[in-house]
Amino acid sequence: MSAPFILNAEKGSANERLRFGCIGVGGRGTSIANAARRFADVAAVCDLDTQRIDRVNKALAQGKADGYQDYRKILDRKDIDFVTIGTTDHWHVRIALQ
């Protein structure tokens, strides 16, 4: 991973896995999301390109993740524990601050 992230969330049960959303799933974004799967399950995928959403959903979430073109919909979800941000550089700060 290019940037460190901390997973320190406590769930209801020790056996319950965290859930995360992938924001931006081009080449690098898919790699980041794939690495995060060691820690959690993919619950949502976001990209402007719907073909990327479908490809990553099938590959990383077996088609079980919700797809969005607007990243704010992922940030509004209460069941998402963390997100990966794999967008182009000029979008990172805006998404992280929100």
Coordinates of C-alpha atoms in Angstrom, one line a residue:
M1 CA 0.0 0.0 0.0
S2 CA 1.2 3.5 -0.8
A3 CA -0.2 5.2 2.3
P4 CA -0.6 3.7 5.8
F5 CA -4.0 3.3 7.2
I6 CA -5.2 2.2 10.6
L7 CA -7.9 -0.3 11.2
N8 CA -8.9 0.0 14.9
A9 CA -12.7 -0.3 14.6
E10 CA -14.5 -2.5 17.1
K11 CA -17.4 -4.5 15.7
G12 CA -20.2 -6.2 17.7
S13 CA -18.5 -9.6 17.5
A14 CA -14.9 -10.6 17.2
N15 CA -15.8 -12.7 14.2
E16 CA -17.5 -9.9 12.3
R17 CA -15.4 -8.5 9.5
L18 CA -15.2 -4.8 8.7
R19 CA -16.8 -3.5 5.6
F20 CA -15.3 -0.9 3.2
G21 CA -16.0 1.1 0.2
C22 CA -13.6 1.6 -2.8
I23 CA -13.6 5.1 -4.2
G24 CA -11.9 5.2 -7.6
V25 CA -11.1 1.8 -9.0
G26 CA -8.8 2.4 -12.0
G27 CA -5.5 0.5 -12.1
R28 CA -4.0 1.8 -8.8
G29 CA -7.4 2.1 -7.1
T30 CA -8.1 -1.6 -7.8
S31 CA -4.7 -2.6 -6.3
I32 CA -5.4 -0.6 -3.2
A33 CA -8.8 -2.1 -2.8
N34 CA -7.5 -5.6 -3.4
A35 CA -4.9 -5.2 -0.6
A36 CA -7.5 -3.9 1.8
R37 CA -9.6 -7.1 1.3
R38 CA -7.2 -8.8 3.7
F39 CA -8.8 -6.8 6.5
A40 CA -12.4 -6.3 5.4
D41 CA -15.1 -7.1 2.9
V42 CA -16.0 -4.9 -0.1
A43 CA -19.4 -3.3 0.5
A44 CA -19.4 -0.6 -2.1
V45 CA -17.5 0.4 -5.3
C46 CA -17.4 3.9 -6.8
D47 CA -16.1 5.2 -10.0
L48 CA -17.3 7.4 -12.8
D49 CA -16.8 4.5 -15.3
T50 CA -19.6 2.0 -14.8
Q51 CA -17.6 -0.7 -16.5
R52 CA -14.9 -0.4 -13.9
I53 CA -17.6 -0.6 -11.1
D54 CA -18.9 -3.9 -12.6
R55 CA -15.4 -5.3 -13.2
V56 CA -14.2 -4.6 -9.6
N57 CA -17.5 -5.7 -8.1
K58 CA -17.2 -9.1 -9.8
A59 CA -13.5 -9.5 -9.1
L60 CA -13.3 -8.3 -5.5
A61 CA -16.8 -8.7 -4.1
Q62 CA -18.3 -11.6 -6.1
G63 CA -21.0 -9.2 -7.3
K64 CA -22.3 -8.4 -3.8
A65 CA -21.1 -4.8 -3.5
D66 CA -23.2 -1.8 -4.3
G67 CA -22.0 0.4 -7.2
Y68 CA -22.0 4.2 -7.3
Q69 CA -20.8 7.0 -9.5
D70 CA -21.0 9.5 -6.7
Y71 CA -18.5 8.9 -3.9
R72 CA -20.7 10.9 -1.4
K73 CA -23.2 8.1 -1.4
I74 CA -20.5 5.7 0.0
L75 CA -19.5 8.3 2.6
D76 CA -23.1 8.7 3.7
R77 CA -23.5 5.0 4.5
K78 CA -23.4 4.0 8.2
D79 CA -22.4 0.4 7.5
I80 CA -19.1 1.3 5.9
D81 CA -16.2 1.2 8.3
F82 CA -13.5 2.7 6.1
V83 CA -12.9 3.7 2.4
T84 CA -10.0 3.3 0.1
I85 CA -9.3 6.3 -2.2
G86 CA -7.8 5.4 -5.5
T87 CA -8.9 8.5 -7.5
T88 CA -6.6 10.8 -9.4
D89 CA -4.4 12.9 -7.1
H90 CA -6.4 16.2 -7.2
W91 CA -9.5 14.4 -5.7
H92 CA -7.8 12.8 -2.7
V93 CA -7.9 15.7 -0.3
R94 CA -11.5 16.6 -1.0
I95 CA -12.7 13.0 -0.5
A96 CA -10.6 12.5 2.6
L97 CA -11.9 15.7 4.2
Q98 CA -15.5 14.8 3.6

